[in-house]
Every structure is written in C-alpha cells, then in structure tokens.
C-alpha cells in the first residue's frame, strides 16, 4: 500500500514528516510512505506579523488542501498551528510522541533571562511569548521576527536581536539543542496548546488511513493533546491568543495549567486543576469554564483587536 504525507517545506516540517513516515512504516510493514512538500501561506510571506494575517490556517491550509484534493492521504502538522476547528471533511486522526513542550531562550553569549540588561532586545513571533516575557521583564524590548529556525538564528548572529524565544522541541529535532541558553520554566512560560506535538490529519471518511496513523504513541501525548485542545476550543481562542496551557501526567492523573495574559503582560488570569487521566476532555472543559468566569473572554477579545 502506498501512503502520501503532505507537509510544509521547512527543515523542521520535513523532519516531522520523516518521523511520521518512520513510525508508520515501522508499525505497518506493508505500507510504503512518500512525502508531498507544499508551500504554505506563512512560508510564502515571511515579512507580515503572524497576528496580522487576518485569517486562520496560514501554516496548515495548503497541507490539508492536498488531502481534500486527494493528492495525499495524511497531513503532517505542528499541532500548535492546527486550529481546533479542523477543515470540513478532515479530522485529527493521530499524534506522534511529544517532544519537550517548553520555550527556550537563545543568546549569543549564553546569558540567561535574568542576566539580560534592561533594554535588551528579545525577538519572537508569538504574542503569547511576548506577553509572558513582558509580564516577567517589562524592562526588555520585544521585537517581531519571522522565518524558519535557521533564519532566526542567523538574524541573532547578525546582531538584529540580543536573544530569541523559541520552542524547545524544534531546536532539538534539528540537532540545534546546543544553541539553547536557557530552558524557560513552564510555571512562568506555559507553552502553546500542543507545542512539541506533531498532529496527523486525514479525510474524515478515510477510515483505512485513520487506522494506520492511530496509536502511534503510548506515552500519553494523545491525552495531553485532547485536554489542551479542548481547553482552547472551549475558550474560542485562536493560535495567536496570548494563552499558555500545559497538560502533564502525574501518578495516574492529569494536571492542566493555563494562563491568559493581556498583550502587554500587565494582566493575567490563571488556573490549575487535576483530574482522572481517562477524562482529558472534561478536564479541559472544566478549566476553561473556570477561566471564563474570571474574565478570560475579555483578554481574548482584546488580543483580536
């Protein structure tokens, strides 16, 4: 059986697709997997700030279009980029084992966040990371940056910024873990929903392919994904909301922590709860309700303006 995976063309996206290929072929000896690289809207426009695109799916639409037009069977995505309302006719059919979920700081001289002098320039493309950074270090200057991982590292080396905030998993997957100056504490820098997880979409009616990509992980990544994505869906929050959430397994239970901030980092609403690991959806819904009662919807609405 031949199986085609659609993927973005960035080095990280291709790594993720190759990992999906390896896991599928290792589990199913009769399957031959090939890749179909496509160019996403975000790849084609690397100058516009992500928050200004004005539409969802800028990293995922072209990948999923290959499924809808039957040029591919599976779409490979960074789960944090995949909206909770999946394209009509498609479904989230599986996930790969999670990488490290944290954010990291990269500086040229190895300085950590506490060591940065006031006025230091830290670059990120994420409104969440910007808000979390300003909440902790309002004396720093936050710069917008676009491009793939290597492009951002090059900008740092050229002196355009004093530090970068990036996802831990992407650097490790590309063999660039030695560039990390500090792994940021999740108590302060809660990651984006699904950060470090690779998600696999299929056509909703393609049960044969769904069976091939289901259960590629047994480390609880699927539980984490369901709890976190249920939470942000219940809030009606998009990928660019200044919102962090992380689900972890703790002795037979799931712990879900979340925070929503104003874009300037001056206001924050947070919650923390645990529940039975057999009910990740219920945990996500319950914590979302708690934060909505605290006024989360106002901060989310402000971020859209």
PDB file of C-alpha atoms in Angstrom:
ATOM      1  CA  UNK A   1       0.000   0.000   0.000  1.00  0.00           C
ATOM      2  CA  UNK A   2       1.271   3.472  -0.883  1.00  0.00           C
ATOM      3  CA  UNK A   3       0.637   6.345   1.523  1.00  0.00           C
ATOM      4  CA  UNK A   4       1.374  10.007   0.761  1.00  0.00           C
ATOM      5  CA  UNK A   5       2.060  12.535   3.539  1.00  0.00           C
ATOM      6  CA  UNK A   6       1.664  16.239   2.768  1.00  0.00           C
ATOM      7  CA  UNK A   7       3.948  18.603   4.653  1.00  0.00           C
ATOM      8  CA  UNK A   8       5.337  22.113   4.630  1.00  0.00           C
ATOM      9  CA  UNK A   9       8.787  22.548   3.112  1.00  0.00           C
ATOM     10  CA  UNK A  10      10.688  23.966   6.097  1.00  0.00           C
ATOM     11  CA  UNK A  11      13.504  21.831   7.564  1.00  0.00           C
ATOM     12  CA  UNK A  12      11.512  21.277  10.775  1.00  0.00           C
ATOM     13  CA  UNK A  13       8.333  20.315   8.901  1.00  0.00           C
ATOM     14  CA  UNK A  14      10.285  17.851   6.759  1.00  0.00           C
ATOM     15  CA  UNK A  15      11.862  16.344   9.889  1.00  0.00           C
ATOM     16  CA  UNK A  16       8.397  15.868  11.361  1.00  0.00           C
ATOM     17  CA  UNK A  17       7.122  14.248   8.170  1.00  0.00           C
ATOM     18  CA  UNK A  18      10.130  11.917   8.027  1.00  0.00           C
ATOM     19  CA  UNK A  19       9.481  10.919  11.646  1.00  0.00           C
ATOM     20  CA  UNK A  20       5.832  10.191  10.829  1.00  0.00           C
ATOM     21  CA  UNK A  21       6.993   8.150   7.829  1.00  0.00           C
ATOM     22  CA  UNK A  22       9.390   6.148  10.007  1.00  0.00           C
ATOM     23  CA  UNK A  23       6.799   5.373  12.677  1.00  0.00           C
ATOM     24  CA  UNK A  24       4.126   4.362  10.170  1.00  0.00           C
ATOM     25  CA  UNK A  25       6.459   2.100   8.184  1.00  0.00           C
ATOM     26  CA  UNK A  26       7.897   0.549  11.362  1.00  0.00           C
ATOM     27  CA  UNK A  27       4.411  -0.370  12.532  1.00  0.00           C
ATOM     28  CA  UNK A  28       2.952  -1.381   9.157  1.00  0.00           C
ATOM     29  CA  UNK A  29       5.352  -3.420   7.018  1.00  0.00           C
ATOM     30  CA  UNK A  30       3.004  -3.397   4.027  1.00  0.00           C
ATOM     31  CA  UNK A  31       2.927   0.420   3.774  1.00  0.00           C
ATOM     32  CA  UNK A  32       5.300   2.494   1.634  1.00  0.00           C
ATOM     33  CA  UNK A  33       5.241   6.166   2.622  1.00  0.00           C
ATOM     34  CA  UNK A  34       6.254   9.104   0.424  1.00  0.00           C
ATOM     35  CA  UNK A  35       6.230  12.859   1.090  1.00  0.00           C
ATOM     36  CA  UNK A  36       4.482  15.668  -0.780  1.00  0.00           C
ATOM     37  CA  UNK A  37       6.055  19.001   0.254  1.00  0.00           C
ATOM     38  CA  UNK A  38       3.851  22.086  -0.251  1.00  0.00           C
ATOM     39  CA  UNK A  39       4.349  25.797   0.394  1.00  0.00           C
ATOM     40  CA  UNK A  40       2.066  27.392   2.995  1.00  0.00           C
ATOM     41  CA  UNK A  41       0.840  30.992   3.060  1.00  0.00           C
ATOM     42  CA  UNK A  42       3.093  31.702   6.032  1.00  0.00           C
ATOM     43  CA  UNK A  43       6.089  30.301   4.153  1.00  0.00           C
ATOM     44  CA  UNK A  44       5.371  32.476   1.113  1.00  0.00           C
ATOM     45  CA  UNK A  45       5.011  35.666   3.199  1.00  0.00           C
ATOM     46  CA  UNK A  46       7.705  35.862   5.865  1.00  0.00           C
ATOM     47  CA  UNK A  47       7.510  39.607   6.471  1.00  0.00           C
ATOM     48  CA  UNK A  48       3.944  40.100   7.765  1.00  0.00           C
ATOM     49  CA  UNK A  49       3.490  39.606  11.512  1.00  0.00           C
ATOM     50  CA  UNK A  50       1.544  36.427  12.219  1.00  0.00           C
ATOM     51  CA  UNK A  51      -1.071  38.352  14.195  1.00  0.00           C
ATOM     52  CA  UNK A  52      -1.822  40.495  11.114  1.00  0.00           C
ATOM     53  CA  UNK A  53      -2.670  37.781   8.603  1.00  0.00           C
ATOM     54  CA  UNK A  54      -6.358  38.158   9.455  1.00  0.00           C
ATOM     55  CA  UNK A  55      -7.263  34.522   8.854  1.00  0.00           C
ATOM     56  CA  UNK A  56      -6.618  31.113  10.335  1.00  0.00           C
ATOM     57  CA  UNK A  57      -4.769  28.202   8.801  1.00  0.00           C
ATOM     58  CA  UNK A  58      -1.800  30.136   7.425  1.00  0.00           C
ATOM     59  CA  UNK A  59       0.511  27.223   8.262  1.00  0.00           C
ATOM     60  CA  UNK A  60      -1.920  24.403   7.538  1.00  0.00           C
ATOM     61  CA  UNK A  61      -4.384  25.191   4.733  1.00  0.00           C
ATOM     62  CA  UNK A  62      -2.179  24.156   1.821  1.00  0.00           C
ATOM     63  CA  UNK A  63      -1.124  20.944   3.569  1.00  0.00           C
ATOM     64  CA  UNK A  64      -4.749  19.995   4.159  1.00  0.00           C
ATOM     65  CA  UNK A  65      -5.754  21.044   0.643  1.00  0.00           C
ATOM     66  CA  UNK A  66      -3.611  18.177  -0.631  1.00  0.00           C
ATOM     67  CA  UNK A  67      -5.852  15.809   1.332  1.00  0.00           C
ATOM     68  CA  UNK A  68      -9.093  17.371   0.125  1.00  0.00           C
ATOM     69  CA  UNK A  69      -7.931  17.137  -3.498  1.00  0.00           C
ATOM     70  CA  UNK A  70      -6.797  13.534  -2.885  1.00  0.00           C
ATOM     71  CA  UNK A  71      -3.145  14.200  -3.704  1.00  0.00           C
ATOM     72  CA  UNK A  72      -2.199  12.971  -0.226  1.00  0.00           C
ATOM     73  CA  UNK A  73      -3.635  10.730   2.475  1.00  0.00           C
ATOM     74  CA  UNK A  74      -2.192  12.370   5.606  1.00  0.00           C
ATOM     75  CA  UNK A  75      -1.350  15.955   6.560  1.00  0.00           C
ATOM     76  CA  UNK A  76       1.583  16.417   8.941  1.00  0.00           C
ATOM     77  CA  UNK A  77       1.321  19.471  11.202  1.00  0.00           C
ATOM     78  CA  UNK A  78       2.860  21.107  14.227  1.00  0.00           C
ATOM     79  CA  UNK A  79      -0.187  20.640  16.426  1.00  0.00           C
ATOM     80  CA  UNK A  80       0.091  24.133  17.897  1.00  0.00           C
ATOM     81  CA  UNK A  81      -0.553  25.535  14.393  1.00  0.00           C
ATOM     82  CA  UNK A  82      -3.650  23.416  13.793  1.00  0.00           C
ATOM     83  CA  UNK A  83      -6.912  25.158  14.695  1.00  0.00           C
ATOM     84  CA  UNK A  84      -9.323  23.254  16.914  1.00  0.00           C
ATOM     85  CA  UNK A  85     -11.965  23.592  14.211  1.00  0.00           C
ATOM     86  CA  UNK A  86     -10.494  21.256  11.610  1.00  0.00           C
ATOM     87  CA  UNK A  87     -11.173  21.923   7.915  1.00  0.00           C
ATOM     88  CA  UNK A  88     -14.543  20.457   6.897  1.00  0.00           C
ATOM     89  CA  UNK A  89     -14.112  16.943   5.538  1.00  0.00           C
ATOM     90  CA  UNK A  90     -10.966  16.291   7.585  1.00  0.00           C
ATOM     91  CA  UNK A  91     -10.196  15.070  11.095  1.00  0.00           C
ATOM     92  CA  UNK A  92      -7.287  14.877  13.514  1.00  0.00           C
ATOM     93  CA  UNK A  93      -6.524  11.161  13.282  1.00  0.00           C
ATOM     94  CA  UNK A  94      -3.334  10.770  15.300  1.00  0.00           C
ATOM     95  CA  UNK A  95      -0.338  12.318  17.023  1.00  0.00           C
ATOM     96  CA  UNK A  96       3.333  11.432  17.304  1.00  0.00           C
ATOM     97  CA  UNK A  97       5.146  11.136  20.648  1.00  0.00           C
ATOM     98  CA  UNK A  98       5.654  14.625  22.044  1.00  0.00           C
ATOM     99  CA  UNK A  99       8.949  16.426  22.104  1.00  0.00           C
ATOM    100  CA  UNK A 100       9.823  18.754  25.000  1.00  0.00           C
ATOM    101  CA  UNK A 101       6.999  21.322  25.353  1.00  0.00           C
ATOM    102  CA  UNK A 102       8.910  24.247  26.850  1.00  0.00           C
ATOM    103  CA  UNK A 103      10.062  27.540  25.404  1.00  0.00           C
ATOM    104  CA  UNK A 104      13.758  28.378  25.392  1.00  0.00           C
ATOM    105  CA  UNK A 105      15.951  31.466  25.290  1.00  0.00           C
ATOM    106  CA  UNK A 106      18.891  31.672  22.900  1.00  0.00           C
ATOM    107  CA  UNK A 107      21.603  34.308  23.280  1.00  0.00           C
ATOM    108  CA  UNK A 108      24.956  34.564  21.551  1.00  0.00           C
ATOM    109  CA  UNK A 109      26.964  34.566  24.790  1.00  0.00           C
ATOM    110  CA  UNK A 110      24.842  32.086  26.769  1.00  0.00           C
ATOM    111  CA  UNK A 111      23.254  34.686  29.028  1.00  0.00           C
ATOM    112  CA  UNK A 112      20.029  33.613  30.695  1.00  0.00           C
ATOM    113  CA  UNK A 113      16.889  35.697  31.067  1.00  0.00           C
ATOM    114  CA  UNK A 114      17.767  37.076  34.497  1.00  0.00           C
ATOM    115  CA  UNK A 115      21.153  38.184  33.146  1.00  0.00           C
ATOM    116  CA  UNK A 116      19.830  40.326  30.286  1.00  0.00           C
ATOM    117  CA  UNK A 117      20.381  44.021  30.955  1.00  0.00           C
ATOM    118  CA  UNK A 118      17.399  46.414  30.782  1.00  0.00           C
ATOM    119  CA  UNK A 119      16.618  47.398  27.214  1.00  0.00           C
ATOM    120  CA  UNK A 120      17.928  44.145  25.746  1.00  0.00           C
ATOM    121  CA  UNK A 121      16.118  43.173  22.542  1.00  0.00           C
ATOM    122  CA  UNK A 122      14.393  39.788  22.540  1.00  0.00           C
ATOM    123  CA  UNK A 123      12.762  38.556  19.328  1.00  0.00           C
ATOM    124  CA  UNK A 124       9.725  36.299  18.935  1.00  0.00           C
ATOM    125  CA  UNK A 125       6.830  35.844  16.520  1.00  0.00           C
ATOM    126  CA  UNK A 126       4.440  34.758  19.285  1.00  0.00           C
ATOM    127  CA  UNK A 127       2.060  37.171  21.076  1.00  0.00           C
ATOM    128  CA  UNK A 128       1.957  34.650  23.942  1.00  0.00           C
ATOM    129  CA  UNK A 129       5.717  34.651  24.421  1.00  0.00           C
ATOM    130  CA  UNK A 130       5.785  38.439  24.143  1.00  0.00           C
ATOM    131  CA  UNK A 131       3.133  38.823  26.846  1.00  0.00           C
ATOM    132  CA  UNK A 132       4.800  36.291  29.148  1.00  0.00           C
ATOM    133  CA  UNK A 133       8.181  37.953  28.705  1.00  0.00           C
ATOM    134  CA  UNK A 134       6.828  41.435  29.414  1.00  0.00           C
ATOM    135  CA  UNK A 135       4.997  40.135  32.490  1.00  0.00           C
ATOM    136  CA  UNK A 136       8.321  38.942  33.890  1.00  0.00           C
ATOM    137  CA  UNK A 137      10.719  41.516  32.398  1.00  0.00           C
ATOM    138  CA  UNK A 138       8.865  44.707  31.392  1.00  0.00           C
ATOM    139  CA  UNK A 139      12.256  46.405  31.065  1.00  0.00           C
ATOM    140  CA  UNK A 140      13.098  44.403  27.930  1.00  0.00           C
ATOM    141  CA  UNK A 141      12.302  45.341  24.325  1.00  0.00           C
ATOM    142  CA  UNK A 142      10.375  42.737  22.317  1.00  0.00           C
ATOM    143  CA  UNK A 143      10.969  42.545  18.565  1.00  0.00           C
ATOM    144  CA  UNK A 144       8.880  40.796  15.903  1.00  0.00           C
ATOM    145  CA  UNK A 145      10.719  38.120  13.920  1.00  0.00           C
ATOM    146  CA  UNK A 146       9.648  35.746  11.140  1.00  0.00           C
ATOM    147  CA  UNK A 147      11.256  32.885   9.261  1.00  0.00           C
ATOM    148  CA  UNK A 148      12.293  29.315   9.955  1.00  0.00           C
ATOM    149  CA  UNK A 149      14.594  28.322  12.797  1.00  0.00           C
ATOM    150  CA  UNK A 150      17.865  28.813  10.927  1.00  0.00           C
ATOM    151  CA  UNK A 151      16.728  32.180   9.558  1.00  0.00           C
ATOM    152  CA  UNK A 152      16.034  33.383  13.095  1.00  0.00           C
ATOM    153  CA  UNK A 153      19.372  32.123  14.358  1.00  0.00           C
ATOM    154  CA  UNK A 154      21.075  33.956  11.514  1.00  0.00           C
ATOM    155  CA  UNK A 155      19.302  37.175  12.487  1.00  0.00           C
ATOM    156  CA  UNK A 156      20.562  36.763  16.043  1.00  0.00           C
ATOM    157  CA  UNK A 157      24.116  36.179  14.820  1.00  0.00           C
ATOM    158  CA  UNK A 158      23.878  39.294  12.633  1.00  0.00           C
ATOM    159  CA  UNK A 159      23.073  41.401  15.702  1.00  0.00           C
ATOM    160  CA  UNK A 160      19.423  42.166  14.986  1.00  0.00           C
ATOM    161  CA  UNK A 161      18.468  40.995  18.496  1.00  0.00           C
ATOM    162  CA  UNK A 162      20.116  40.118  21.799  1.00  0.00           C
ATOM    163  CA  UNK A 163      18.025  37.000  22.317  1.00  0.00           C
ATOM    164  CA  UNK A 164      15.442  34.715  20.741  1.00  0.00           C
ATOM    165  CA  UNK A 165      12.451  32.972  22.296  1.00  0.00           C
ATOM    166  CA  UNK A 166      11.722  29.699  20.501  1.00  0.00           C
ATOM    167  CA  UNK A 167      10.208  26.247  21.016  1.00  0.00           C
ATOM    168  CA  UNK A 168      12.478  23.687  22.653  1.00  0.00           C
ATOM    169  CA  UNK A 169      11.268  20.772  20.506  1.00  0.00           C
ATOM    170  CA  UNK A 170      12.095  22.324  17.152  1.00  0.00           C
ATOM    171  CA  UNK A 171      15.699  23.018  18.091  1.00  0.00           C
ATOM    172  CA  UNK A 172      16.233  19.522  19.491  1.00  0.00           C
ATOM    173  CA  UNK A 173      14.683  17.901  16.425  1.00  0.00           C
ATOM    174  CA  UNK A 174      17.049  19.762  14.116  1.00  0.00           C
ATOM    175  CA  UNK A 175      20.098  18.951  16.226  1.00  0.00           C
ATOM    176  CA  UNK A 176      20.441  22.524  17.472  1.00  0.00           C
ATOM    177  CA  UNK A 177      19.943  21.897  21.174  1.00  0.00           C
ATOM    178  CA  UNK A 178      23.470  23.166  21.838  1.00  0.00           C
ATOM    179  CA  UNK A 179      22.302  26.675  20.899  1.00  0.00           C
ATOM    180  CA  UNK A 180      19.919  26.852  23.868  1.00  0.00           C
ATOM    181  CA  UNK A 181      20.974  29.229  26.652  1.00  0.00           C
ATOM    182  CA  UNK A 182      18.052  28.526  28.995  1.00  0.00           C
ATOM    183  CA  UNK A 183      15.025  26.252  29.092  1.00  0.00           C
ATOM    184  CA  UNK A 184      12.312  28.521  30.479  1.00  0.00           C
ATOM    185  CA  UNK A 185      10.281  27.443  33.495  1.00  0.00           C
ATOM    186  CA  UNK A 186       6.766  26.375  32.489  1.00  0.00           C
ATOM    187  CA  UNK A 187       5.376  27.905  35.670  1.00  0.00           C
ATOM    188  CA  UNK A 188       6.054  31.297  34.060  1.00  0.00           C
ATOM    189  CA  UNK A 189       6.197  30.436  30.359  1.00  0.00           C
ATOM    190  CA  UNK A 190       3.340  27.998  29.834  1.00  0.00           C
ATOM    191  CA  UNK A 191       3.620  26.796  26.210  1.00  0.00           C
ATOM    192  CA  UNK A 192       1.072  26.991  23.421  1.00  0.00           C
ATOM    193  CA  UNK A 193      -1.526  24.228  23.247  1.00  0.00           C
ATOM    194  CA  UNK A 194       0.044  21.247  21.522  1.00  0.00           C
ATOM    195  CA  UNK A 195       3.560  22.689  21.492  1.00  0.00           C
ATOM    196  CA  UNK A 196       6.071  19.934  20.740  1.00  0.00           C
ATOM    197  CA  UNK A 197       3.388  17.605  19.342  1.00  0.00           C
ATOM    198  CA  UNK A 198       3.053  16.556  15.701  1.00  0.00           C
ATOM    199  CA  UNK A 199      -0.558  16.083  14.571  1.00  0.00           C
ATOM    200  CA  UNK A 200      -1.772  13.973  11.650  1.00  0.00           C
ATOM    201  CA  UNK A 201      -4.919  14.850   9.708  1.00  0.00           C
ATOM    202  CA  UNK A 202      -6.803  12.605   7.286  1.00  0.00           C
ATOM    203  CA  UNK A 203     -10.016  12.757   5.307  1.00  0.00           C
ATOM    204  CA  UNK A 204     -12.890  12.157   7.708  1.00  0.00           C
ATOM    205  CA  UNK A 205     -14.200   9.282   5.592  1.00  0.00           C
ATOM    206  CA  UNK A 206     -10.813   7.567   5.135  1.00  0.00           C
ATOM    207  CA  UNK A 207     -11.029   5.023   7.941  1.00  0.00           C
ATOM    208  CA  UNK A 208      -8.289   2.848   6.428  1.00  0.00           C
ATOM    209  CA  UNK A 209      -5.725   5.636   6.742  1.00  0.00           C
ATOM    210  CA  UNK A 210      -7.037   6.624  10.164  1.00  0.00           C
ATOM    211  CA  UNK A 211      -6.346   3.100  11.401  1.00  0.00           C
ATOM    212  CA  UNK A 212      -2.771   3.351  10.113  1.00  0.00           C
ATOM    213  CA  UNK A 213      -1.936   6.571  11.996  1.00  0.00           C
ATOM    214  CA  UNK A 214      -3.907   5.964  15.191  1.00  0.00           C
ATOM    215  CA  UNK A 215      -1.992   4.811  18.270  1.00  0.00           C
ATOM    216  CA  UNK A 216       1.483   5.782  17.039  1.00  0.00           C
ATOM    217  CA  UNK A 217       2.213   6.878  20.608  1.00  0.00           C
ATOM    218  CA  UNK A 218       1.671   5.288  24.008  1.00  0.00           C
ATOM    219  CA  UNK A 219       3.272   7.986  26.157  1.00  0.00           C
ATOM    220  CA  UNK A 220       0.109   9.970  26.899  1.00  0.00           C
ATOM    221  CA  UNK A 221       0.641  12.531  24.144  1.00  0.00           C
ATOM    222  CA  UNK A 222      -2.898  11.899  22.897  1.00  0.00           C
ATOM    223  CA  UNK A 223      -4.311  12.712  26.341  1.00  0.00           C
ATOM    224  CA  UNK A 224      -2.292  15.903  26.538  1.00  0.00           C
ATOM    225  CA  UNK A 225      -3.426  16.954  23.066  1.00  0.00           C
ATOM    226  CA  UNK A 226      -7.090  16.343  23.839  1.00  0.00           C
ATOM    227  CA  UNK A 227      -7.059  18.222  27.148  1.00  0.00           C
ATOM    228  CA  UNK A 228      -5.203  21.252  25.783  1.00  0.00           C
ATOM    229  CA  UNK A 229      -7.158  21.495  22.528  1.00  0.00           C
ATOM    230  CA  UNK A 230     -10.479  21.062  24.323  1.00  0.00           C
ATOM    231  CA  UNK A 231      -9.487  23.905  26.637  1.00  0.00           C
ATOM    232  CA  UNK A 232      -8.668  26.423  23.887  1.00  0.00           C
ATOM    233  CA  UNK A 233     -11.698  25.380  21.830  1.00  0.00           C
ATOM    234  CA  UNK A 234     -13.992  25.993  24.811  1.00  0.00           C
ATOM    235  CA  UNK A 235     -12.484  29.467  25.190  1.00  0.00           C
ATOM    236  CA  UNK A 236     -12.852  30.235  21.491  1.00  0.00           C
ATOM    237  CA  UNK A 237      -9.175  31.193  21.409  1.00  0.00           C
ATOM    238  CA  UNK A 238      -7.080  31.094  18.243  1.00  0.00           C
ATOM    239  CA  UNK A 239      -3.440  30.190  17.698  1.00  0.00           C
ATOM    240  CA  UNK A 240      -2.302  33.802  18.174  1.00  0.00           C
ATOM    241  CA  UNK A 241      -4.045  34.419  21.516  1.00  0.00           C
ATOM    242  CA  UNK A 242      -1.673  35.229  24.420  1.00  0.00           C
ATOM    243  CA  UNK A 243      -2.630  31.953  26.052  1.00  0.00           C
ATOM    244  CA  UNK A 244      -0.475  29.189  27.514  1.00  0.00           C
ATOM    245  CA  UNK A 245      -1.667  25.748  28.571  1.00  0.00           C
ATOM    246  CA  UNK A 246       0.074  22.518  29.510  1.00  0.00           C
ATOM    247  CA  UNK A 247      -1.259  19.102  30.479  1.00  0.00           C
ATOM    248  CA  UNK A 248       1.080  16.731  32.327  1.00  0.00           C
ATOM    249  CA  UNK A 249       0.670  13.205  33.708  1.00  0.00           C
ATOM    250  CA  UNK A 250       1.130  12.912  37.453  1.00  0.00           C
ATOM    251  CA  UNK A 251       0.686   9.458  39.071  1.00  0.00           C
ATOM    252  CA  UNK A 252      -2.396   8.304  37.217  1.00  0.00           C
ATOM    253  CA  UNK A 253      -3.893  11.770  36.952  1.00  0.00           C
ATOM    254  CA  UNK A 254      -3.713  14.652  34.523  1.00  0.00           C
ATOM    255  CA  UNK A 255      -2.742  18.144  35.632  1.00  0.00           C
ATOM    256  CA  UNK A 256      -3.817  21.042  33.426  1.00  0.00           C
ATOM    257  CA  UNK A 257      -2.340  24.502  33.929  1.00  0.00           C
ATOM    258  CA  UNK A 258      -3.329  27.555  31.918  1.00  0.00           C
ATOM    259  CA  UNK A 259      -2.810  31.306  31.777  1.00  0.00           C
ATOM    260  CA  UNK A 260      -4.204  34.090  29.620  1.00  0.00           C
ATOM    261  CA  UNK A 261      -2.473  37.455  29.524  1.00  0.00           C
ATOM    262  CA  UNK A 262      -3.022  40.904  28.135  1.00  0.00           C
ATOM    263  CA  UNK A 263      -0.714  41.634  25.223  1.00  0.00           C
ATOM    264  CA  UNK A 264       1.389  43.972  27.374  1.00  0.00           C
ATOM    265  CA  UNK A 265       1.728  41.326  30.091  1.00  0.00           C
ATOM    266  CA  UNK A 266       0.246  43.558  32.781  1.00  0.00           C
ATOM    267  CA  UNK A 267      -2.865  41.438  33.401  1.00  0.00           C
ATOM    268  CA  UNK A 268      -3.075  37.691  33.821  1.00  0.00           C
ATOM    269  CA  UNK A 269      -5.741  35.099  34.563  1.00  0.00           C
ATOM    270  CA  UNK A 270      -4.532  31.638  35.551  1.00  0.00           C
ATOM    271  CA  UNK A 271      -5.897  28.273  36.611  1.00  0.00           C
ATOM    272  CA  UNK A 272      -4.595  24.875  37.704  1.00  0.00           C
ATOM    273  CA  UNK A 273      -6.550  21.659  38.147  1.00  0.00           C
ATOM    274  CA  UNK A 274      -6.148  17.886  38.162  1.00  0.00           C
ATOM    275  CA  UNK A 275      -8.459  15.061  37.164  1.00  0.00           C
ATOM    276  CA  UNK A 276      -8.755  11.435  36.136  1.00  0.00           C
ATOM    277  CA  UNK A 277      -6.464  10.610  33.221  1.00  0.00           C
ATOM    278  CA  UNK A 278      -9.347   8.870  31.478  1.00  0.00           C
ATOM    279  CA  UNK A 279     -11.207  12.163  31.088  1.00  0.00           C
ATOM    280  CA  UNK A 280      -8.929  14.734  29.397  1.00  0.00           C
ATOM    281  CA  UNK A 281     -11.834  16.418  27.619  1.00  0.00           C
ATOM    282  CA  UNK A 282     -13.735  17.009  30.857  1.00  0.00           C
ATOM    283  CA  UNK A 283     -10.629  18.482  32.488  1.00  0.00           C
ATOM    284  CA  UNK A 284     -10.183  20.895  29.591  1.00  0.00           C
ATOM    285  CA  UNK A 285     -13.818  21.970  29.683  1.00  0.00           C
ATOM    286  CA  UNK A 286     -13.806  22.470  33.452  1.00  0.00           C
ATOM    287  CA  UNK A 287     -10.686  24.632  33.490  1.00  0.00           C
ATOM    288  CA  UNK A 288     -11.957  26.677  30.547  1.00  0.00           C
ATOM    289  CA  UNK A 289     -15.188  27.364  32.437  1.00  0.00           C
ATOM    290  CA  UNK A 290     -13.186  28.458  35.477  1.00  0.00           C
ATOM    291  CA  UNK A 291     -11.119  30.944  33.468  1.00  0.00           C
ATOM    292  CA  UNK A 292     -14.154  32.259  31.609  1.00  0.00           C
ATOM    293  CA  UNK A 293     -15.734  33.025  34.974  1.00  0.00           C
ATOM    294  CA  UNK A 294     -12.591  35.023  35.830  1.00  0.00           C
ATOM    295  CA  UNK A 295     -12.965  37.174  32.698  1.00  0.00           C
ATOM    296  CA  UNK A 296     -10.778  35.363  30.173  1.00  0.00           C
ATOM    297  CA  UNK A 297     -13.040  36.274  27.273  1.00  0.00           C
ATOM    298  CA  UNK A 298     -12.184  39.966  27.668  1.00  0.00           C
ATOM    299  CA  UNK A 299      -8.442  39.341  27.332  1.00  0.00           C
ATOM    300  CA  UNK A 300      -9.001  37.099  24.310  1.00  0.00           C
ATOM    301  CA  UNK A 301     -11.206  39.732  22.666  1.00  0.00           C
ATOM    302  CA  UNK A 302      -8.624  42.461  23.291  1.00  0.00           C
ATOM    303  CA  UNK A 303      -5.960  40.349  21.579  1.00  0.00           C
ATOM    304  CA  UNK A 304      -8.113  40.136  18.434  1.00  0.00           C
ATOM    305  CA  UNK A 305      -8.477  43.910  18.105  1.00  0.00           C
TER     306      UNK A 305
END
